[in-house]
Amino acid sequence: MANLRGLQEGIVNSQIWKSVFRVGIPNTNRKRVLAVLGSLILHLHPVKVRRSGVRMSYTWCMGGTSFFLFLVETVTGLLLMFYYRPTIEYAFTDIMDLREQAPFGIMREMHRWGAHAMVIAVWLHMFRVFMTGSYKPPREFNWNVGVILLVLTLLLSFTGYLLPWDQLAIWAITVGSSMARASPGAGNEGPMSGLVKLGDIRLIHAGDDARFALIGGRSIGAATLLRFYVLHCVVIPLAAGFLMAIHFWRVRKDGGISGPL
Amino acid sequence: MTFIKDFINVLSAGSISFTLLTSIFALIVYFNLLGGRIKAVGGMAFIGLGVFMLLMGIFVPPLLYLGIAYLLILFALARLGGRLWDTKVGLRLFVIGGLAFGLSMLDPNFFLIAAKPDNVPIVAMIFLLGFFTWVALRKAYLNDTQIAVGGIPWEKTESDEKLFTWPDLVYTELLCMILLTIVMIVWSVVLRAPLEEAANPTSSPNPAKAPWYFLGLQEMLVYFDPWLAGVVLPTLIIVGLMAIPYIDTNPKGNGYYSFRERKWEIGVFLYGFLVLWSFLIITGTFLRGPNWNFFGPFEFWDPNKLVPLVNVDLSELMWVKVLGTSLPKLWIIREIFGLGLIGAYLGLPPVMAAGPFRRFYNKMGAARYYVGAYLFLIMMSLPIKMVLRWLFNLKYILHIQEIFFNV
Ligand code: HEM
Ligand code: HEM
């Protein structure tokens, strides 16, 4: 025991350790403050928090769980990108290979289950925020940031669903995107779209309506796959990451985790 | 056993399960949250409703099942009252739910759907939703009883005290992350991600389903055209969510669980979130088979199941069936009843503002009142259309195919 303690102290007092973590073991209040302030990641948190807010039974940990699952998705998603080419020739066979060949191949599993879990976690987080009335002033704006994050989470999951390019994927996206055809005024089968005319020529048709813009063609095809891939792996994660930064910042600036006034 | 399975199959039909769930929702609010009693006017009204269902059951047999289930649940909830939120009772409910699920898994038809890899998370979601709804309402109930006797909500006793982030918060987070990592790894090892045959644009599966979180919208397609179910309503759900903090001006219940201080807000939100959103997803996932026909949880998904198409438009119902003439040619005359009905519905907020809701109108101001009222009416248009469909086989209230405008 004494040896272990000695070892620990040796490590914590070494120059290497000290160069990384400025404070040693945070065993005094001063060091606890410094530990949080001195770390980029920890300083997402304030130095001190409401006792009621720390309780799992208050936040259900669901905001943090959503964030953690987002990180899991990013890591596993990047690993998948090493194996996966978003073209009609390769997409499906790459996933097959991944399934059959990759050693310790649970990345795809983790990515897929993580995606489902993240959607559920974000819903439960929203549910908690509603039930504690935490959207009320001064947190109205952060609730709105949250709603956009919810939409982005759904879009991430939706665009990812197409990527394996199997029957499940293309038909789910076919069903999901066929709605755009019915957008009022902008889809070729939507109400009032027939009224958008230049002389006798209908301006909204299957070759230029809202659905065409979404999937890059008249039906799900190579263009859709590439489009969804770029959206899924670059555009939406960046947007979501950016909004999460704002979300977390605002949790702090709105007075920390909510509690009775 | 088969009797119980048949009973549940009948109860799951959209018209029955939706009605049952909506009434359970009202029962819990009345008996378990607001402390209503059976011997009061409200309790008697609830029992009357059950008796009415039983009587109607003479003409429409499934309603007999509905009436029985409803009354059983009514008496159980009324007996429990506030004790529904005791940990012991909650635990028992979960064990019962888990057992019921476990037993159901023995049925091959049930197993086939519930154990589909992509459906496993949704099964988990049902239990999580049940659990967290119970937790939130339990905490609200406990705080409400405190406040009722002049006390303070539990959160208030602790909220002025501050703890150091290190170690109190970071260790909780660490624990959370470790647990979650274990769950994710075990889940990924045990359950393989699905992969079907390579995409084939010429052969569509039956049923073709959207990703599960959009199945509520796909389910709405049964009742509304795509432009409403797929475009306008989803947009309004998002707009509605974003509007919540600006419409709700009640300063109470900020930062602690409570029900009585926010009855209407919580009632409306929970109804939308649990009954309209989650329940429709669950229906769309587990109870919709080939051709999007309804199948009970223990029913075989028969692709040849025939469901007669008997839905009629309001215009046909009124002109042909009631007035006994033919449909007028001009759409504005043909659709006069639908236009009138929708006009009356949308005319409600200003009328109510002048009458019974004057108090709300004055308190909220015009902008808040109208935005809130119309969002609420649009949300309620879904259950209203569902009930009209079940009662009258009503297809469209307004059917202007000339411009694809059908409601
Ligand atoms: C935060 C949320 C994310 C969600 C909800 C999500 C969701 C999904 C889903 C549902 C799939 C289909 C999985 C499957 O069928 O196996 C998928 C596939 C994929 N995702 Fe993500 N994803 C997210 C983030 C990311 C990120 C950040 C990246 C990369 C930087 C990424 C890269 C990929 C790749 C390459 C695939 C195709 C491989 C496959 O289908 O197994 N994802 N994603
Ligand atoms: C990807 C999605 C999201 C992530 C990663 C996220 C993350 C977080 C985290 C870590 C917190 C700190 C408190 C807690 O854990 O409960 C928080 C608070 C909050 N979130 Fe989110 N959130 C997300 C989505 C949402 C959504 C969908 C909403 C609402 C519609 C929302 C509204 C809020 C509000 C109002 C707070 C302040 C709560 C308080 O002070 O009690 N967030 N969020």
PDB file of C-alpha atoms in Angstrom, chain B residues 27-269:
ATOM      1  CA  LEU B  27     -57.456   8.623 -15.677  1.00  0.00           C
ATOM      2  CA  ILE B  28     -53.896   8.990 -14.396  1.00  0.00           C
ATOM      3  CA  VAL B  29     -54.176  12.756 -14.420  1.00  0.00           C
ATOM      4  CA  TYR B  30     -57.451  12.627 -12.519  1.00  0.00           C
ATOM      5  CA  PHE B  31     -56.940   9.821 -10.012  1.00  0.00           C
ATOM      6  CA  ASN B  32     -53.199   9.693  -9.479  1.00  0.00           C
ATOM      7  CA  LEU B  33     -51.969  13.233  -9.984  1.00  0.00           C
ATOM      8  CA  LEU B  34     -54.833  15.490  -9.002  1.00  0.00           C
ATOM      9  CA  GLY B  35     -56.200  13.277  -6.230  1.00  0.00           C
ATOM     10  CA  GLY B  36     -59.655  12.812  -7.769  1.00  0.00           C
ATOM     11  CA  ARG B  37     -61.968  10.232  -6.196  1.00  0.00           C
ATOM     12  CA  ILE B  38     -64.382   7.724  -7.653  1.00  0.00           C
ATOM     13  CA  LYS B  39     -67.243   9.083  -5.570  1.00  0.00           C
ATOM     14  CA  ALA B  40     -66.888  12.598  -6.986  1.00  0.00           C
ATOM     15  CA  VAL B  41     -68.546  13.958 -10.126  1.00  0.00           C
ATOM     16  CA  GLY B  42     -65.407  13.313 -12.197  1.00  0.00           C
ATOM     17  CA  GLY B  43     -65.082   9.719 -11.037  1.00  0.00           C
ATOM     18  CA  MET B  44     -68.726   9.065 -11.803  1.00  0.00           C
ATOM     19  CA  ALA B  45     -68.307  10.553 -15.275  1.00  0.00           C
ATOM     20  CA  PHE B  46     -65.338   8.251 -15.921  1.00  0.00           C
ATOM     21  CA  ILE B  47     -67.365   5.230 -14.829  1.00  0.00           C
ATOM     22  CA  GLY B  48     -70.275   6.385 -16.969  1.00  0.00           C
ATOM     23  CA  LEU B  49     -67.957   6.413 -19.966  1.00  0.00           C
ATOM     24  CA  GLY B  50     -67.015   2.791 -19.273  1.00  0.00           C
ATOM     25  CA  VAL B  51     -70.641   1.733 -18.968  1.00  0.00           C
ATOM     26  CA  PHE B  52     -71.361   3.518 -22.246  1.00  0.00           C
ATOM     27  CA  MET B  53     -68.554   1.559 -23.916  1.00  0.00           C
ATOM     28  CA  LEU B  54     -69.970  -1.711 -22.587  1.00  0.00           C
ATOM     29  CA  LEU B  55     -73.442  -0.841 -23.883  1.00  0.00           C
ATOM     30  CA  MET B  56     -72.063   0.108 -27.293  1.00  0.00           C
ATOM     31  CA  GLY B  57     -70.268  -3.237 -27.204  1.00  0.00           C
ATOM     32  CA  ILE B  58     -73.627  -4.886 -27.851  1.00  0.00           C
ATOM     33  CA  PHE B  59     -73.568  -3.392 -31.363  1.00  0.00           C
ATOM     34  CA  VAL B  60     -69.824  -3.226 -31.971  1.00  0.00           C
ATOM     35  CA  PRO B  61     -68.212  -6.219 -30.198  1.00  0.00           C
ATOM     36  CA  PRO B  62     -64.649  -4.805 -29.955  1.00  0.00           C
ATOM     37  CA  LEU B  63     -66.033  -1.994 -27.809  1.00  0.00           C
ATOM     38  CA  LEU B  64     -67.006  -4.605 -25.253  1.00  0.00           C
ATOM     39  CA  TYR B  65     -63.326  -5.517 -24.930  1.00  0.00           C
ATOM     40  CA  LEU B  66     -62.449  -1.842 -24.713  1.00  0.00           C
ATOM     41  CA  GLY B  67     -65.041  -1.276 -21.992  1.00  0.00           C
ATOM     42  CA  ILE B  68     -63.796  -4.211 -19.919  1.00  0.00           C
ATOM     43  CA  ALA B  69     -60.148  -3.196 -20.173  1.00  0.00           C
ATOM     44  CA  TYR B  70     -60.988   0.424 -19.456  1.00  0.00           C
ATOM     45  CA  LEU B  71     -63.033  -0.318 -16.339  1.00  0.00           C
ATOM     46  CA  LEU B  72     -60.427  -2.720 -14.953  1.00  0.00           C
ATOM     47  CA  ILE B  73     -57.718  -0.096 -15.360  1.00  0.00           C
ATOM     48  CA  LEU B  74     -60.005   2.590 -13.954  1.00  0.00           C
ATOM     49  CA  PHE B  75     -60.614   0.711 -10.723  1.00  0.00           C
ATOM     50  CA  ALA B  76     -56.969  -0.263 -10.378  1.00  0.00           C
ATOM     51  CA  LEU B  77     -55.785   3.330 -10.809  1.00  0.00           C
ATOM     52  CA  ALA B  78     -58.489   4.734  -8.558  1.00  0.00           C
ATOM     53  CA  ARG B  79     -57.540   2.275  -5.815  1.00  0.00           C
ATOM     54  CA  LEU B  80     -53.870   3.123  -6.107  1.00  0.00           C
ATOM     55  CA  GLY B  81     -54.364   6.902  -6.138  1.00  0.00           C
ATOM     56  CA  GLY B  82     -51.165   8.601  -4.998  1.00  0.00           C
ATOM     57  CA  ARG B  83     -49.621   5.244  -4.147  1.00  0.00           C
ATOM     58  CA  LEU B  84     -48.991   4.698  -7.867  1.00  0.00           C
ATOM     59  CA  TRP B  85     -45.829   6.730  -7.256  1.00  0.00           C
ATOM     60  CA  ASP B  86     -44.522   4.560  -4.422  1.00  0.00           C
ATOM     61  CA  THR B  87     -41.283   2.895  -5.371  1.00  0.00           C
ATOM     62  CA  LYS B  88     -42.680  -0.484  -4.408  1.00  0.00           C
ATOM     63  CA  VAL B  89     -45.737  -0.143  -6.631  1.00  0.00           C
ATOM     64  CA  GLY B  90     -43.604   1.178  -9.489  1.00  0.00           C
ATOM     65  CA  LEU B  91     -41.223  -1.729  -9.174  1.00  0.00           C
ATOM     66  CA  ARG B  92     -44.109  -4.161  -9.259  1.00  0.00           C
ATOM     67  CA  LEU B  93     -45.515  -2.559 -12.386  1.00  0.00           C
ATOM     68  CA  PHE B  94     -42.145  -2.974 -14.067  1.00  0.00           C
ATOM     69  CA  VAL B  95     -41.850  -6.579 -13.090  1.00  0.00           C
ATOM     70  CA  ILE B  96     -45.348  -7.198 -14.442  1.00  0.00           C
ATOM     71  CA  GLY B  97     -44.493  -5.362 -17.669  1.00  0.00           C
ATOM     72  CA  GLY B  98     -41.258  -7.305 -18.054  1.00  0.00           C
ATOM     73  CA  LEU B  99     -42.975 -10.620 -17.371  1.00  0.00           C
ATOM     74  CA  ALA B 100     -45.741  -9.851 -19.843  1.00  0.00           C
ATOM     75  CA  PHE B 101     -43.139  -9.032 -22.440  1.00  0.00           C
ATOM     76  CA  GLY B 102     -41.111 -12.156 -21.659  1.00  0.00           C
ATOM     77  CA  LEU B 103     -44.189 -14.366 -21.934  1.00  0.00           C
ATOM     78  CA  SER B 104     -45.185 -12.704 -25.197  1.00  0.00           C
ATOM     79  CA  MET B 105     -41.765 -13.469 -26.628  1.00  0.00           C
ATOM     80  CA  LEU B 106     -42.728 -17.151 -26.444  1.00  0.00           C
ATOM     81  CA  ASP B 107     -45.258 -16.508 -29.183  1.00  0.00           C
ATOM     82  CA  PRO B 108     -43.577 -17.025 -32.578  1.00  0.00           C
ATOM     83  CA  ASN B 109     -45.393 -14.165 -34.341  1.00  0.00           C
ATOM     84  CA  PHE B 110     -44.595 -11.729 -31.570  1.00  0.00           C
ATOM     85  CA  PHE B 111     -40.987 -12.869 -31.401  1.00  0.00           C
ATOM     86  CA  LEU B 112     -40.499 -12.420 -35.138  1.00  0.00           C
ATOM     87  CA  ILE B 113     -41.293  -8.709 -34.958  1.00  0.00           C
ATOM     88  CA  ALA B 114     -39.972  -7.776 -31.514  1.00  0.00           C
ATOM     89  CA  ALA B 115     -36.613  -9.496 -32.008  1.00  0.00           C
ATOM     90  CA  LYS B 116     -35.841  -7.933 -35.387  1.00  0.00           C
ATOM     91  CA  PRO B 117     -32.459  -6.283 -34.777  1.00  0.00           C
ATOM     92  CA  ASP B 118     -33.660  -2.803 -35.727  1.00  0.00           C
ATOM     93  CA  ASN B 119     -36.710  -3.176 -33.487  1.00  0.00           C
ATOM     94  CA  VAL B 120     -34.762  -4.108 -30.364  1.00  0.00           C
ATOM     95  CA  PRO B 121     -33.929  -0.471 -29.530  1.00  0.00           C
ATOM     96  CA  ILE B 122     -37.602   0.418 -29.876  1.00  0.00           C
ATOM     97  CA  VAL B 123     -38.577  -2.281 -27.409  1.00  0.00           C
ATOM     98  CA  ALA B 124     -35.993  -0.768 -25.081  1.00  0.00           C
ATOM     99  CA  MET B 125     -37.445   2.663 -25.782  1.00  0.00           C
ATOM    100  CA  ILE B 126     -40.917   1.557 -24.664  1.00  0.00           C
ATOM    101  CA  PHE B 127     -39.547   0.505 -21.286  1.00  0.00           C
ATOM    102  CA  LEU B 128     -37.375   3.614 -20.989  1.00  0.00           C
ATOM    103  CA  LEU B 129     -40.301   5.882 -21.793  1.00  0.00           C
ATOM    104  CA  GLY B 130     -42.468   4.113 -19.243  1.00  0.00           C
ATOM    105  CA  PHE B 131     -39.750   4.298 -16.630  1.00  0.00           C
ATOM    106  CA  PHE B 132     -38.898   7.959 -17.125  1.00  0.00           C
ATOM    107  CA  THR B 133     -42.520   9.048 -17.346  1.00  0.00           C
ATOM    108  CA  TRP B 134     -43.094   7.339 -14.039  1.00  0.00           C
ATOM    109  CA  VAL B 135     -39.956   8.905 -12.504  1.00  0.00           C
ATOM    110  CA  ALA B 136     -40.871  12.418 -13.653  1.00  0.00           C
ATOM    111  CA  LEU B 137     -44.462  12.151 -12.461  1.00  0.00           C
ATOM    112  CA  ARG B 138     -43.415  10.603  -9.184  1.00  0.00           C
ATOM    113  CA  LYS B 139     -41.097  13.513  -8.460  1.00  0.00           C
ATOM    114  CA  ALA B 140     -43.770  15.954  -9.548  1.00  0.00           C
ATOM    115  CA  TYR B 141     -46.300  14.286  -7.270  1.00  0.00           C
ATOM    116  CA  LEU B 142     -43.959  14.337  -4.274  1.00  0.00           C
ATOM    117  CA  ASN B 143     -43.159  18.015  -4.810  1.00  0.00           C
ATOM    118  CA  ASP B 144     -46.839  18.836  -5.295  1.00  0.00           C
ATOM    119  CA  THR B 145     -47.770  17.232  -1.977  1.00  0.00           C
ATOM    120  CA  GLN B 146     -44.988  19.221  -0.292  1.00  0.00           C
ATOM    121  CA  ILE B 147     -46.134  22.486  -1.845  1.00  0.00           C
ATOM    122  CA  ALA B 148     -49.771  21.751  -0.976  1.00  0.00           C
ATOM    123  CA  VAL B 149     -48.963  21.763   2.748  1.00  0.00           C
ATOM    124  CA  GLY B 150     -46.887  24.916   2.465  1.00  0.00           C
ATOM    125  CA  GLY B 151     -43.517  23.201   1.971  1.00  0.00           C
ATOM    126  CA  ILE B 152     -40.938  23.674  -0.738  1.00  0.00           C
ATOM    127  CA  PRO B 153     -40.020  21.421  -3.663  1.00  0.00           C
ATOM    128  CA  TRP B 154     -37.257  18.931  -2.965  1.00  0.00           C
ATOM    129  CA  GLU B 155     -34.855  20.637  -5.394  1.00  0.00           C
ATOM    130  CA  LYS B 156     -35.142  23.860  -3.399  1.00  0.00           C
ATOM    131  CA  THR B 157     -33.655  22.236  -0.318  1.00  0.00           C
ATOM    132  CA  GLU B 158     -30.439  21.633  -2.194  1.00  0.00           C
ATOM    133  CA  SER B 159     -30.232  24.214  -4.922  1.00  0.00           C
ATOM    134  CA  ASP B 160     -28.480  26.914  -2.923  1.00  0.00           C
ATOM    135  CA  GLU B 161     -25.740  24.590  -1.877  1.00  0.00           C
ATOM    136  CA  LYS B 162     -22.872  24.361  -4.351  1.00  0.00           C
ATOM    137  CA  LEU B 163     -20.581  21.400  -4.832  1.00  0.00           C
ATOM    138  CA  PHE B 164     -17.185  21.263  -6.467  1.00  0.00           C
ATOM    139  CA  THR B 165     -17.291  19.995 -10.029  1.00  0.00           C
ATOM    140  CA  TRP B 166     -14.229  17.969  -9.170  1.00  0.00           C
ATOM    141  CA  PRO B 167     -14.923  15.391  -7.801  1.00  0.00           C
ATOM    142  CA  ASP B 168     -18.714  15.417  -7.397  1.00  0.00           C
ATOM    143  CA  LEU B 169     -19.734  15.949 -11.003  1.00  0.00           C
ATOM    144  CA  VAL B 170     -16.826  14.459 -12.932  1.00  0.00           C
ATOM    145  CA  TYR B 171     -17.074  11.163 -11.098  1.00  0.00           C
ATOM    146  CA  THR B 172     -20.782  10.836 -11.869  1.00  0.00           C
ATOM    147  CA  GLU B 173     -19.990  11.553 -15.489  1.00  0.00           C
ATOM    148  CA  LEU B 174     -17.183   9.046 -15.522  1.00  0.00           C
ATOM    149  CA  LEU B 175     -19.459   6.398 -14.077  1.00  0.00           C
ATOM    150  CA  CYS B 176     -22.090   7.210 -16.680  1.00  0.00           C
ATOM    151  CA  MET B 177     -19.585   6.938 -19.516  1.00  0.00           C
ATOM    152  CA  ILE B 178     -18.178   3.646 -18.276  1.00  0.00           C
ATOM    153  CA  LEU B 179     -21.638   2.138 -17.914  1.00  0.00           C
ATOM    154  CA  LEU B 180     -22.633   3.358 -21.341  1.00  0.00           C
ATOM    155  CA  THR B 181     -19.461   2.003 -22.916  1.00  0.00           C
ATOM    156  CA  ILE B 182     -20.143  -1.404 -21.406  1.00  0.00           C
ATOM    157  CA  VAL B 183     -23.751  -1.340 -22.603  1.00  0.00           C
ATOM    158  CA  MET B 184     -22.679  -0.365 -26.121  1.00  0.00           C
ATOM    159  CA  ILE B 185     -19.986  -3.042 -26.339  1.00  0.00           C
ATOM    160  CA  VAL B 186     -22.216  -5.821 -25.021  1.00  0.00           C
ATOM    161  CA  TRP B 187     -25.065  -4.754 -27.295  1.00  0.00           C
ATOM    162  CA  SER B 188     -22.744  -4.672 -30.318  1.00  0.00           C
ATOM    163  CA  VAL B 189     -21.267  -8.070 -29.601  1.00  0.00           C
ATOM    164  CA  VAL B 190     -24.599  -9.744 -28.950  1.00  0.00           C
ATOM    165  CA  LEU B 191     -26.668  -8.249 -31.733  1.00  0.00           C
ATOM    166  CA  ARG B 192     -25.406  -8.020 -35.302  1.00  0.00           C
ATOM    167  CA  ALA B 193     -26.364  -5.034 -37.410  1.00  0.00           C
ATOM    168  CA  PRO B 194     -28.820  -6.077 -40.107  1.00  0.00           C
ATOM    169  CA  LEU B 195     -27.791  -6.258 -43.728  1.00  0.00           C
ATOM    170  CA  GLU B 196     -30.230  -7.442 -46.356  1.00  0.00           C
ATOM    171  CA  GLU B 197     -29.625  -8.196 -50.025  1.00  0.00           C
ATOM    172  CA  ALA B 198     -27.982  -5.554 -52.177  1.00  0.00           C
ATOM    173  CA  ALA B 199     -30.231  -2.670 -53.164  1.00  0.00           C
ATOM    174  CA  ASN B 200     -32.587  -3.533 -55.969  1.00  0.00           C
ATOM    175  CA  PRO B 201     -34.678  -0.607 -57.194  1.00  0.00           C
ATOM    176  CA  THR B 202     -37.039  -2.906 -59.108  1.00  0.00           C
ATOM    177  CA  SER B 203     -38.249  -5.077 -56.211  1.00  0.00           C
ATOM    178  CA  SER B 204     -39.830  -3.239 -53.341  1.00  0.00           C
ATOM    179  CA  PRO B 205     -40.296  -5.042 -50.027  1.00  0.00           C
ATOM    180  CA  ASN B 206     -43.744  -5.273 -48.483  1.00  0.00           C
ATOM    181  CA  PRO B 207     -44.184  -3.449 -46.174  1.00  0.00           C
ATOM    182  CA  ALA B 208     -41.695  -0.748 -47.130  1.00  0.00           C
ATOM    183  CA  LYS B 209     -41.029   1.192 -43.963  1.00  0.00           C
ATOM    184  CA  ALA B 210     -39.234   4.457 -43.300  1.00  0.00           C
ATOM    185  CA  PRO B 211     -36.585   4.511 -40.527  1.00  0.00           C
ATOM    186  CA  TRP B 212     -38.319   3.851 -37.219  1.00  0.00           C
ATOM    187  CA  TYR B 213     -38.296   7.421 -35.841  1.00  0.00           C
ATOM    188  CA  PHE B 214     -40.316   8.514 -38.899  1.00  0.00           C
ATOM    189  CA  LEU B 215     -42.883   5.751 -38.583  1.00  0.00           C
ATOM    190  CA  GLY B 216     -45.179   8.077 -36.667  1.00  0.00           C
ATOM    191  CA  LEU B 217     -45.289  10.240 -39.769  1.00  0.00           C
ATOM    192  CA  GLN B 218     -45.803   7.203 -41.992  1.00  0.00           C
ATOM    193  CA  GLU B 219     -48.645   6.165 -39.714  1.00  0.00           C
ATOM    194  CA  MET B 220     -50.191   9.619 -40.124  1.00  0.00           C
ATOM    195  CA  LEU B 221     -50.347   8.906 -43.862  1.00  0.00           C
ATOM    196  CA  VAL B 222     -53.239   6.596 -43.087  1.00  0.00           C
ATOM    197  CA  TYR B 223     -55.260   9.607 -42.008  1.00  0.00           C
ATOM    198  CA  PHE B 224     -53.808  12.498 -43.984  1.00  0.00           C
ATOM    199  CA  ASP B 225     -52.374  13.061 -47.442  1.00  0.00           C
ATOM    200  CA  PRO B 226     -48.578  13.250 -47.798  1.00  0.00           C
ATOM    201  CA  TRP B 227     -48.522  17.024 -48.076  1.00  0.00           C
ATOM    202  CA  LEU B 228     -49.969  17.242 -44.568  1.00  0.00           C
ATOM    203  CA  ALA B 229     -48.554  14.128 -42.893  1.00  0.00           C
ATOM    204  CA  GLY B 230     -45.142  14.357 -44.514  1.00  0.00           C
ATOM    205  CA  VAL B 231     -44.478  18.059 -44.932  1.00  0.00           C
ATOM    206  CA  VAL B 232     -46.785  20.496 -43.154  1.00  0.00           C
ATOM    207  CA  LEU B 233     -47.353  18.645 -39.885  1.00  0.00           C
ATOM    208  CA  PRO B 234     -43.676  17.734 -39.297  1.00  0.00           C
ATOM    209  CA  THR B 235     -42.741  21.352 -39.955  1.00  0.00           C
ATOM    210  CA  LEU B 236     -45.360  22.477 -37.489  1.00  0.00           C
ATOM    211  CA  ILE B 237     -44.152  19.971 -34.889  1.00  0.00           C
ATOM    212  CA  ILE B 238     -40.738  21.617 -35.026  1.00  0.00           C
ATOM    213  CA  VAL B 239     -42.207  25.116 -35.042  1.00  0.00           C
ATOM    214  CA  GLY B 240     -44.491  24.135 -32.196  1.00  0.00           C
ATOM    215  CA  LEU B 241     -41.625  22.802 -30.089  1.00  0.00           C
ATOM    216  CA  MET B 242     -39.645  25.959 -30.696  1.00  0.00           C
ATOM    217  CA  ALA B 243     -42.610  28.122 -29.767  1.00  0.00           C
ATOM    218  CA  ILE B 244     -43.187  26.451 -26.384  1.00  0.00           C
ATOM    219  CA  PRO B 245     -40.972  28.762 -24.280  1.00  0.00           C
ATOM    220  CA  TYR B 246     -42.519  31.848 -25.841  1.00  0.00           C
ATOM    221  CA  ILE B 247     -46.145  30.768 -25.506  1.00  0.00           C
ATOM    222  CA  ASP B 248     -45.901  29.449 -21.973  1.00  0.00           C
ATOM    223  CA  THR B 249     -45.717  32.460 -19.675  1.00  0.00           C
ATOM    224  CA  ASN B 250     -46.406  30.581 -16.459  1.00  0.00           C
ATOM    225  CA  PRO B 251     -43.436  31.522 -14.253  1.00  0.00           C
ATOM    226  CA  LYS B 252     -43.999  28.598 -11.885  1.00  0.00           C
ATOM    227  CA  GLY B 253     -42.362  25.205 -12.128  1.00  0.00           C
ATOM    228  CA  ASN B 254     -39.031  26.496 -13.414  1.00  0.00           C
ATOM    229  CA  GLY B 255     -36.203  24.228 -12.346  1.00  0.00           C
ATOM    230  CA  TYR B 256     -38.117  21.598 -10.409  1.00  0.00           C
ATOM    231  CA  TYR B 257     -40.570  18.802 -11.068  1.00  0.00           C
ATOM    232  CA  SER B 258     -44.201  19.698 -10.536  1.00  0.00           C
ATOM    233  CA  PHE B 259     -47.527  18.838 -12.073  1.00  0.00           C
ATOM    234  CA  ARG B 260     -50.172  20.915 -10.352  1.00  0.00           C
ATOM    235  CA  GLU B 261     -48.430  24.187 -11.024  1.00  0.00           C
ATOM    236  CA  ARG B 262     -48.310  23.438 -14.762  1.00  0.00           C
ATOM    237  CA  LYS B 263     -51.304  21.164 -15.396  1.00  0.00           C
ATOM    238  CA  TRP B 264     -52.153  22.377 -18.894  1.00  0.00           C
ATOM    239  CA  GLU B 265     -48.652  22.665 -20.291  1.00  0.00           C
ATOM    240  CA  ILE B 266     -47.623  19.244 -19.059  1.00  0.00           C
ATOM    241  CA  GLY B 267     -50.935  17.719 -20.081  1.00  0.00           C
ATOM    242  CA  VAL B 268     -50.676  18.969 -23.645  1.00  0.00           C
ATOM    243  CA  PHE B 269     -46.992  18.151 -24.017  1.00  0.00           C
TER     244      PHE B 269
END
